[in-house]
PDB file of C-alpha atoms in Angstrom:
ATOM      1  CA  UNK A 299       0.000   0.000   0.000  1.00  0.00           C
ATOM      2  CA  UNK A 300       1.256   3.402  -0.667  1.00  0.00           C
ATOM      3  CA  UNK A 301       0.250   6.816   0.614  1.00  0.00           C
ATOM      4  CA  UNK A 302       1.233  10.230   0.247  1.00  0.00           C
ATOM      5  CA  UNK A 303       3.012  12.250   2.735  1.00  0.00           C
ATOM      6  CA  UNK A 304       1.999  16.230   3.359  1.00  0.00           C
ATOM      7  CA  UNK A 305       4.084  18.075   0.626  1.00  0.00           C
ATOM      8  CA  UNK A 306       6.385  21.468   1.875  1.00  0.00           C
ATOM      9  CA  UNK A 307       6.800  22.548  -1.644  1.00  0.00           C
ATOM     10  CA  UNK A 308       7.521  21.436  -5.344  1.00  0.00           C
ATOM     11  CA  UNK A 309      10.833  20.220  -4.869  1.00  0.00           C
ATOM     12  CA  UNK A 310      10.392  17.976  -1.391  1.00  0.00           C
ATOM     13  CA  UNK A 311      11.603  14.917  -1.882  1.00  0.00           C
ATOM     14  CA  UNK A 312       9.217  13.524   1.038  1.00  0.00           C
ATOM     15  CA  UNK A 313       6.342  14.356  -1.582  1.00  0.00           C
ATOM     16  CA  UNK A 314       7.083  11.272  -3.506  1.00  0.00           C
ATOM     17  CA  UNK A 315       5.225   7.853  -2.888  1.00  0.00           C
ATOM     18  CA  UNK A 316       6.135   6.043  -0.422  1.00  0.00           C
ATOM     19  CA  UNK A 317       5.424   2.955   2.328  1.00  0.00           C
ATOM     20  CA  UNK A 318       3.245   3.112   5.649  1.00  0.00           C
ATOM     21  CA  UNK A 319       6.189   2.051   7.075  1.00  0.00           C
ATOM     22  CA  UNK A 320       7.528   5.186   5.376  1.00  0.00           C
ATOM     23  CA  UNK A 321       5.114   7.660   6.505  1.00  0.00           C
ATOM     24  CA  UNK A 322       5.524   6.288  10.202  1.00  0.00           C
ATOM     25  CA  UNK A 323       8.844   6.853   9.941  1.00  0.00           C
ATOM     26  CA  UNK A 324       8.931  10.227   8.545  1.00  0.00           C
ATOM     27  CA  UNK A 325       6.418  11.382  10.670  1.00  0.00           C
ATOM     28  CA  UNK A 326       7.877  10.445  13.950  1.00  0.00           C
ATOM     29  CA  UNK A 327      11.390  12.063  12.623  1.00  0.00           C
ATOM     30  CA  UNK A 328       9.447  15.436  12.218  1.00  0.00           C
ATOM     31  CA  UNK A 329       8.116  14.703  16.101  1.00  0.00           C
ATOM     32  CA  UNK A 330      11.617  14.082  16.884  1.00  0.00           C
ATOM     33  CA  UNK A 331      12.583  17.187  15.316  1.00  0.00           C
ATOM     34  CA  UNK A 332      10.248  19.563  17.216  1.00  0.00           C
ATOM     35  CA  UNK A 333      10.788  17.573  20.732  1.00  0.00           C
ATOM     36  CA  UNK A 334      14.606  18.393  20.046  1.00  0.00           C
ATOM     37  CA  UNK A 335      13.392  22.252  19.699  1.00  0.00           C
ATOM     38  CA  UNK A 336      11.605  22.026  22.599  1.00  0.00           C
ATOM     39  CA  UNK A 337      13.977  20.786  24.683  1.00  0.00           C
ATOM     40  CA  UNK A 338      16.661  23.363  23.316  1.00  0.00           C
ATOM     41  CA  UNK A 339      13.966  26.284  24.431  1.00  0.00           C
ATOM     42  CA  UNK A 340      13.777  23.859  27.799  1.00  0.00           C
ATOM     43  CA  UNK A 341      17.848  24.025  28.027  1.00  0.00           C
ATOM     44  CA  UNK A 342      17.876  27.779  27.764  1.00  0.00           C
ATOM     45  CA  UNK A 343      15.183  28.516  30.414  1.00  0.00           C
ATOM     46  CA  UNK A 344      16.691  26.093  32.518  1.00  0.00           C
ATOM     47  CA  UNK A 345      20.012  28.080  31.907  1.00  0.00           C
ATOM     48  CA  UNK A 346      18.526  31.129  32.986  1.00  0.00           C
ATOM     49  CA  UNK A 347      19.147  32.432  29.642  1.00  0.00           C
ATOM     50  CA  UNK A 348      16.429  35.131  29.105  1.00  0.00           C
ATOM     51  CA  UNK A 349      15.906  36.909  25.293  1.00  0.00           C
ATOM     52  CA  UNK A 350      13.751  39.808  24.932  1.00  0.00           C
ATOM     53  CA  UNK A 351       9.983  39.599  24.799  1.00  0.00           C
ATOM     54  CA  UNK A 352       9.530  40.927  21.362  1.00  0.00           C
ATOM     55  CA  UNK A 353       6.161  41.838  20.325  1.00  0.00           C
ATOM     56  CA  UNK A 354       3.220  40.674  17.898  1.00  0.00           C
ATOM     57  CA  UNK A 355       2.013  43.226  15.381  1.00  0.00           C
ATOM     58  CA  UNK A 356      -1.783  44.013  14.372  1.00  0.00           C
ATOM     59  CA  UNK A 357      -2.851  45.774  11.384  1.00  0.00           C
ATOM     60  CA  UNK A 358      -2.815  49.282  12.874  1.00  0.00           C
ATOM     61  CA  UNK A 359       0.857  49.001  14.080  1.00  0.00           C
ATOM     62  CA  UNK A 360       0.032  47.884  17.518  1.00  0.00           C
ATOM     63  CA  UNK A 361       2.578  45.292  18.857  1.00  0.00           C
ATOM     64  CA  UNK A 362       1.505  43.238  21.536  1.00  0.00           C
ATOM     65  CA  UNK A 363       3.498  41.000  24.220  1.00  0.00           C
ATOM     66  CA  UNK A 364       2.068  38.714  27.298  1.00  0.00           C
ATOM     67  CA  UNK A 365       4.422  38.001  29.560  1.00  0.00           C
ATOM     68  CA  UNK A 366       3.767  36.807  33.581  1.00  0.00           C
ATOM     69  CA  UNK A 367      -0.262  37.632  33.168  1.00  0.00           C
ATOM     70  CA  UNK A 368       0.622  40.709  31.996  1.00  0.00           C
ATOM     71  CA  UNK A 369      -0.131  42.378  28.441  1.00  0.00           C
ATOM     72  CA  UNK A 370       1.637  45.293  27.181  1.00  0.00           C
ATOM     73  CA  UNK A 371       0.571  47.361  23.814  1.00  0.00           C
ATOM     74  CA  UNK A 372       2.297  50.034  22.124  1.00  0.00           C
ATOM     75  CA  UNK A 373       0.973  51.388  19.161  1.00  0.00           C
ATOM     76  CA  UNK A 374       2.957  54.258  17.247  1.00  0.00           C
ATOM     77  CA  UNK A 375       1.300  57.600  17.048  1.00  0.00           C
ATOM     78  CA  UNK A 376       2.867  60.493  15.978  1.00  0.00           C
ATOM     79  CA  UNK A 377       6.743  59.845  14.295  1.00  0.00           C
ATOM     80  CA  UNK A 378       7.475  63.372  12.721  1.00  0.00           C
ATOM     81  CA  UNK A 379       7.794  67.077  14.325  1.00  0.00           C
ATOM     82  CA  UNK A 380       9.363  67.587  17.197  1.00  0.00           C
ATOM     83  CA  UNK A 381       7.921  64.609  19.435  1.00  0.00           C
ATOM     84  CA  UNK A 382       7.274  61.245  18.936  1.00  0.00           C
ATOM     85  CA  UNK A 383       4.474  59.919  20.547  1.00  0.00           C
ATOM     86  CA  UNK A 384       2.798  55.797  21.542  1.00  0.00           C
ATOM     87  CA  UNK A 385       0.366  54.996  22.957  1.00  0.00           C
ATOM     88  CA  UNK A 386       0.804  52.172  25.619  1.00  0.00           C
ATOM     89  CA  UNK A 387      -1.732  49.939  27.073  1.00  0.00           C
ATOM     90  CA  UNK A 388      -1.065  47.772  30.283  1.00  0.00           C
ATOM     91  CA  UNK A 389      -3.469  45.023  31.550  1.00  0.00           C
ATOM     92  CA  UNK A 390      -3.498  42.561  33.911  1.00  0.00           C
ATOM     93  CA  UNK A 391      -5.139  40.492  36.537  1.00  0.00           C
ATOM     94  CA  UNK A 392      -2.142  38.592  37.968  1.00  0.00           C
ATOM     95  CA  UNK A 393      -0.346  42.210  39.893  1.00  0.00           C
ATOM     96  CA  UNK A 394      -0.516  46.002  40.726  1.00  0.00           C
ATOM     97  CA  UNK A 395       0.905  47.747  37.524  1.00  0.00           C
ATOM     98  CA  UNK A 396       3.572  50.057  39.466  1.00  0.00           C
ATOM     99  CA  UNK A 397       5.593  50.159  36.415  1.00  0.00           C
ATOM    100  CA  UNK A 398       7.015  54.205  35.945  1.00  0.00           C
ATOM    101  CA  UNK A 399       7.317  54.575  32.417  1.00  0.00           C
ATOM    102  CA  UNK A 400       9.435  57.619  32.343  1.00  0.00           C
ATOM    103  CA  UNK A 401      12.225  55.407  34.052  1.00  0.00           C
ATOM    104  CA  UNK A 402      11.803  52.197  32.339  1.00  0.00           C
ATOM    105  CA  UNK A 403      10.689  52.716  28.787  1.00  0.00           C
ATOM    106  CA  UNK A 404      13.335  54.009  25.911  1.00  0.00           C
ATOM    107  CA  UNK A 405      13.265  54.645  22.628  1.00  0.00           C
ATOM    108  CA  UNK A 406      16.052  53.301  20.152  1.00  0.00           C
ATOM    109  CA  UNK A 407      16.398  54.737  16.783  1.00  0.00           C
ATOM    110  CA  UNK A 408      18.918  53.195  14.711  1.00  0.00           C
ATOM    111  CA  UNK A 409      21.203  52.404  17.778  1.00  0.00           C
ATOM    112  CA  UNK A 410      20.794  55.696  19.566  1.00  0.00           C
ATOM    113  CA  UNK A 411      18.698  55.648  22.877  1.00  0.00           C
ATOM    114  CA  UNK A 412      16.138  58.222  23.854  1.00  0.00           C
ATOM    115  CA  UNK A 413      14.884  58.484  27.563  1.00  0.00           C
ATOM    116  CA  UNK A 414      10.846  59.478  27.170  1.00  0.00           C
ATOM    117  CA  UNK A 415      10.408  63.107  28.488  1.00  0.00           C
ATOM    118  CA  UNK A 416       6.610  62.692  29.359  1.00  0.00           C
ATOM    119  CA  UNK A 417       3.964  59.972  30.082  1.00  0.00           C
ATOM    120  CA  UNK A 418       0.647  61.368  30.097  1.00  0.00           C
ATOM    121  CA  UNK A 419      -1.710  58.586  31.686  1.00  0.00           C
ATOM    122  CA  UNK A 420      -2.549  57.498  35.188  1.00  0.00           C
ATOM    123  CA  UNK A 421       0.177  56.951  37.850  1.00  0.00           C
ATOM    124  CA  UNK A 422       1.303  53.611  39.341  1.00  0.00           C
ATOM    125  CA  UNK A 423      -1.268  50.843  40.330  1.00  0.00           C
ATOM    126  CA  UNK A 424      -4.621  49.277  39.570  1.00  0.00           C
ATOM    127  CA  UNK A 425      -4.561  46.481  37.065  1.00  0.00           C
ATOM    128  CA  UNK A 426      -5.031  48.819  33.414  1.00  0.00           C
ATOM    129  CA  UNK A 427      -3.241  51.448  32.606  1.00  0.00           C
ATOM    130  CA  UNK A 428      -3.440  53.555  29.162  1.00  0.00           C
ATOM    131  CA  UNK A 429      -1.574  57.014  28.451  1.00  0.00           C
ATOM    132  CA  UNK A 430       0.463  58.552  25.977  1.00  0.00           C
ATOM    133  CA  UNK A 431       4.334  58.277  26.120  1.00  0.00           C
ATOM    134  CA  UNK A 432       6.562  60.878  24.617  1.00  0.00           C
ATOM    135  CA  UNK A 433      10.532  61.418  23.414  1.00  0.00           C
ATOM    136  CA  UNK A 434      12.094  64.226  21.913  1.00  0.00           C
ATOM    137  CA  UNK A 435      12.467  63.297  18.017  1.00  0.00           C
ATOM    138  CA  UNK A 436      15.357  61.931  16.996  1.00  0.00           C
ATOM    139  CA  UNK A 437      17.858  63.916  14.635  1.00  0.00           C
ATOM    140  CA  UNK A 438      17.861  62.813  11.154  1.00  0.00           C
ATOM    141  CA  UNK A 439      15.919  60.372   9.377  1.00  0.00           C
ATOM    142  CA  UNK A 440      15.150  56.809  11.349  1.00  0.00           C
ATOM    143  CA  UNK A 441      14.764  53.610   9.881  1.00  0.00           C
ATOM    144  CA  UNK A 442      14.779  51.012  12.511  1.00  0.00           C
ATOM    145  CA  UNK A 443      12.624  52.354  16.007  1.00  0.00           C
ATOM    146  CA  UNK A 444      12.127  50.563  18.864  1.00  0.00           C
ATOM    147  CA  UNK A 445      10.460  51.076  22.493  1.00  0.00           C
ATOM    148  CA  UNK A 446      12.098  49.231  25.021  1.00  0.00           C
ATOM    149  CA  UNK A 447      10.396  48.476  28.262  1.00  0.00           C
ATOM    150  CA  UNK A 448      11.447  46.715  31.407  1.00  0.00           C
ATOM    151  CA  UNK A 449       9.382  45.357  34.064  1.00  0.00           C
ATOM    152  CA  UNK A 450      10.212  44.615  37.485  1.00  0.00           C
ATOM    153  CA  UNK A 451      10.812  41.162  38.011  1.00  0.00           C
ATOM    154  CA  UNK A 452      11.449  40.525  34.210  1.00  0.00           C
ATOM    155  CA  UNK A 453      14.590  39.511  33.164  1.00  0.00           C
ATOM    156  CA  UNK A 454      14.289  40.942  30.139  1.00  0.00           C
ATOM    157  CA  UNK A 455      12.391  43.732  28.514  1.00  0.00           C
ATOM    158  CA  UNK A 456       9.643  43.807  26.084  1.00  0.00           C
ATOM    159  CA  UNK A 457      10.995  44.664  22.736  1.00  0.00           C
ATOM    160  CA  UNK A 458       8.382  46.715  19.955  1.00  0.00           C
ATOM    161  CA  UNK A 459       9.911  47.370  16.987  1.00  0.00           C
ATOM    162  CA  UNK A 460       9.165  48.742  13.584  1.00  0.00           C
ATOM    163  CA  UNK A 461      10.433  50.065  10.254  1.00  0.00           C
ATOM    164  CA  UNK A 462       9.438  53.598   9.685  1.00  0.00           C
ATOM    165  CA  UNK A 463       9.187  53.336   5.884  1.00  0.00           C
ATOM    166  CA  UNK A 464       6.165  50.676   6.952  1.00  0.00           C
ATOM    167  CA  UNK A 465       4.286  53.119   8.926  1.00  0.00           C
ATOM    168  CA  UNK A 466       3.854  56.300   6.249  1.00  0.00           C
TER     169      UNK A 466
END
């Protein structure tokens, strides 16, 4: 008996014909292959290796991470004149959001960082947050931005990034 195998393109050789005893075996070496990434992943947490939370992005440009019950949004609003605004969004149910934005956010365009010089929301606590966070514009033109945020108790921060030729 012969059955064919899910194709990953025109030129996969697993594509062709092949046994039951075939498809059994290829099957469990593509299990094999994705318990071997998971333990990797496994390996580095277990390390205490920690990589940046970077985010999802929506349609509009918002950019989304969930991390430790917590959700953080950033969606770009104003990147021309003299300030560059997002707006950020914090929810939760797990904590108190005491997070100071002014002192733990940055901005990094092409390599330079820019401390925020306003956050125009509500103050520490409760478990949603919303506001408006601002940095000086950066001189000359930007390709690359990103806002950087770090959380207490997070060993690394949430990373939003975006290309500002994708945003005009």
């Amino acid at each position: 008996m012969s059955e064919r195998i899910e194709s990953f393109g025109p030129f996969d050789p697993l594509a062709q014909p092949v046994s039951t005893l075939g498809v059994a075996i290829m099957k469990s070496f593509r299990i094999s292959k994705l318990l071997a990434a998971a333990g990797a992943a496994l390996a580095i947490s277990a390390a205490g290796l920690h990589l940046p939370a970077f985010a999802q992005t929506d349609a509009a440009g918002t950019q989304t991470t969930v991390e430790r019950g917590v959700t953080v949004k950033v969606t770009p609003k104003t990147l021309s004149g003299a300030v560059w605004e997002f707006a950020v969004v914090l929810d939760t149910h797990a904590e108190d959001l005491k997070d100071d934005l002014q002192k733990t956010a940055v901005l990094v365009v092409d390599g330079r960082e820019i401390q925020p010089i306003a956050w125009q929301g509500p103050g520490a606590g409760g478990h949603h947050r919303e506001g408006l966070l601002t940095f000086a514009a950066p001189a000359g033109a930007a390709g690359l931005v990103e806002v950087r945020i770090r959380r207490e108790g997070e060993a690394a921060p949430r990373v939003f990034r975006w290309n500002t030729a994708t945003l005009k």
